[in-house]
Amino acid sequence: MLQVWKSFYARSDPAKAYSLLSPALILVTLAMLIPLGLMLSFSFFTQTSFTEIDYSFTITRYIDFFQSNLLVSLLIKSVKISFIVTFVTLLTAYPVCYYIAFYVKKNKMLWLVLLTLPFWTSYLLRVFSWKIILGTKGVINSSLINAGLLSEPLTFLMYSETAVIITLTHAWAAFALLPLYVSLDKIDFSLIEAARDLGLSRLETFWKITLPLSLPGIIGAILIIFIPTVGDYVTPALLGGTDGRMLSNMIQAYFGKVNNLPLGAASATIMLITVAIVTMIVSYTTKKLTQRIS
Amino acid sequence: MNDSFIQINEISKHFGQVKAVDNVSFEIKEGEFFSLLGPSGCGKTTLLRLLAGFEYPTSGNLLLDGSDITALPPDKRPTNMVFQNYAIFPHINVEKNVQFGLRKLGLTNDEIIKRVKDVLSLVKLEGYEERYSSQLSGGQRQRVALARALVRQPKVLLLDEPLGALDKKLRDEMQLELRTLQKEIGITFVFVTHDQQEAISMSDRVAVMSEGKIQQMSSPNELYKNPQNIFVSDFIGETNFLKAKTDSKDGEYIIVNIEDLGSFKIKNNLNISENASDVICSVRPETMMIDKEKSDWDICLEGKIKQTSYLGEMTKFYVETKEIEKIITVSSQYFDNQSFQDGKCFISINLNDISLLNKK
């Protein structure tokens, strides 16, 4: 029997694949699929009182969501903030990666490690340090006031959308660096030279060769930043104030002090679907767009 | 034909302490197939990249067809390059690759289509327009790279070891094809290679480089028959070196005292006049004769065969004699290699086949 199993195992690639995957599969099932299923089912229930839930099937929670101006506008704001964060991160990370990939000859790894150095401290600590920088009596405001450039502190810096965008951009920059760097580093520099040799200026070479070839990294970076920032609630909770509040803060409240689990679950599901749709649209259009360029 | 189509004037290129190209001057004729030959790190590729505009010289200037191109960026130069790894753009197909360089030339659509069609038929790639780089063999990629460069009708085509990645048979074929193509279209080719056979078989003229300097620049025949120094003689083909001291000069001839062999009167191809200077005598393996009998040639040495290697069209012998530690010689395929008893043999040399080399 053992012999039969051994020879089956030796010949079967799927068997090997599943046995290698099994730890991850078990973890994903326990920690992801079951909670996700629970959340999905809760979104079809009704909270009847503070402690009681009516377990009969209804889609009323979804209707509630779209009838609430607050929730819809928070969803839009979440997506908007994430878009801005993603865009700004790409814009700042891309040139850095370009430089390391093509112009740094020695110790490329050291450069990358140094760039990720700030990310060795915890996320929460970094958010708090932004509080010190952006606050009314923070580094920026006090130095501007001391320099005599301002008489009143800039209030839009703290407890605002701006604060959330700045903090999130910084927090996720390292995650954009790696996929961008990898895709740029893979580009054979002679392709860029060839384009120049064939009469293209530096800028044209970038549009026609470098950008399309680094597309996998760009899409990777977009997904890596966009997906988690939409659902981020630490930064908006600590730095957002009322202006910078995002949908995730509301979801947290539904599961917490408001105690409306079904509406919270419905909101989370809607957010999940929105992220999935936006992600698909973004990667599809990015791909189409670059195909047209080249 | 313009004899100084490309002028390279006292060009140097330093990378930090390294002098990749060290004060080099020469001219390339219009329509010439010119090769830069040398071992890796000799500066040949740097020189080519200077011509292409990917590097700018530390000092000196470059003239192409009378105008100074030293400071022009690559996209403003009338040169095009075939890269060592071909550098085919992987995200666009063959046709778009070939069209790539035409967009900036201000041609009409019809002209672009015609030029692409013509050049693809020139390199025998009709029917491959829709393919991507990953769907092509090494030889086909090389043709795409060639087509992409030629379609712009450059004044000079620069080729950076384009045959290096191909297998031997294909390489030989491509050598012939490249040569024919170059004669057909008449564009000046500057070809970089480390393969001496490649350079010799294709070029009108070859510049042998070492340590950033040109060691010798001449026709392939001259390079083989009349190398100027040890480096060139050793790099082009195979040869035997014999240490010698010069004695008195006698018209076109000179008496040399070859170590352990004695004095001989040989052709003074270097025109050496001074006495008692150290020189090296070179004897090509194929000029010698190996036999089991003594011969009446100018020099005949008795020796012992240490090793043989059979190469098909000939056999290479490594022979030790009383006078000289190691001699390399070859025999034709008609020779009966089995006829030597105990490796005993005679090596014969004609004085005409001994040439003088400068030590440096």
XYZ file of C-alpha atoms in Angstrom, chain A residues 188-202 204 208-209 212-213 293-294, chain B residues 49 54 73-75 79-81 83 85 87-92 100-101 103-104 148 152:
44
model
C 18.089 45.316 -20.839
C 19.790 48.708 -21.089
C 20.761 47.975 -24.681
C 17.035 48.240 -25.567
C 17.124 51.839 -24.390
C 20.334 52.442 -26.287
C 18.820 50.825 -29.370
C 15.855 53.197 -29.243
C 18.196 56.177 -28.987
C 20.252 54.755 -31.829
C 17.093 54.536 -33.943
C 16.504 58.252 -33.607
C 14.340 58.651 -30.512
C 14.984 61.357 -27.950
C 15.320 60.496 -24.259
C 10.378 59.367 -26.573
C 7.956 53.884 -26.135
C 10.367 51.511 -24.450
C 5.741 49.812 -21.541
C 8.432 47.371 -20.455
C 1.765 53.985 -26.852
C 4.117 51.390 -28.299
C 30.206 52.951 -28.720
C 26.652 55.991 -26.351
C 23.783 62.268 -29.158
C 23.064 58.861 -30.748
C 19.709 59.925 -32.187
C 25.002 55.755 -37.750
C 23.084 52.682 -36.665
C 24.099 49.787 -34.549
C 23.823 45.089 -30.842
C 22.397 40.692 -27.968
C 18.253 44.319 -28.507
C 14.992 43.476 -30.309
C 12.129 45.271 -28.550
C 10.222 42.402 -26.953
C 6.838 44.138 -26.705
C 6.379 44.843 -30.413
C 10.655 51.819 -35.267
C 13.508 53.933 -36.580
C 8.996 57.368 -37.790
C 11.405 60.174 -37.148
C 16.098 47.488 -38.188
C 17.245 53.807 -41.851
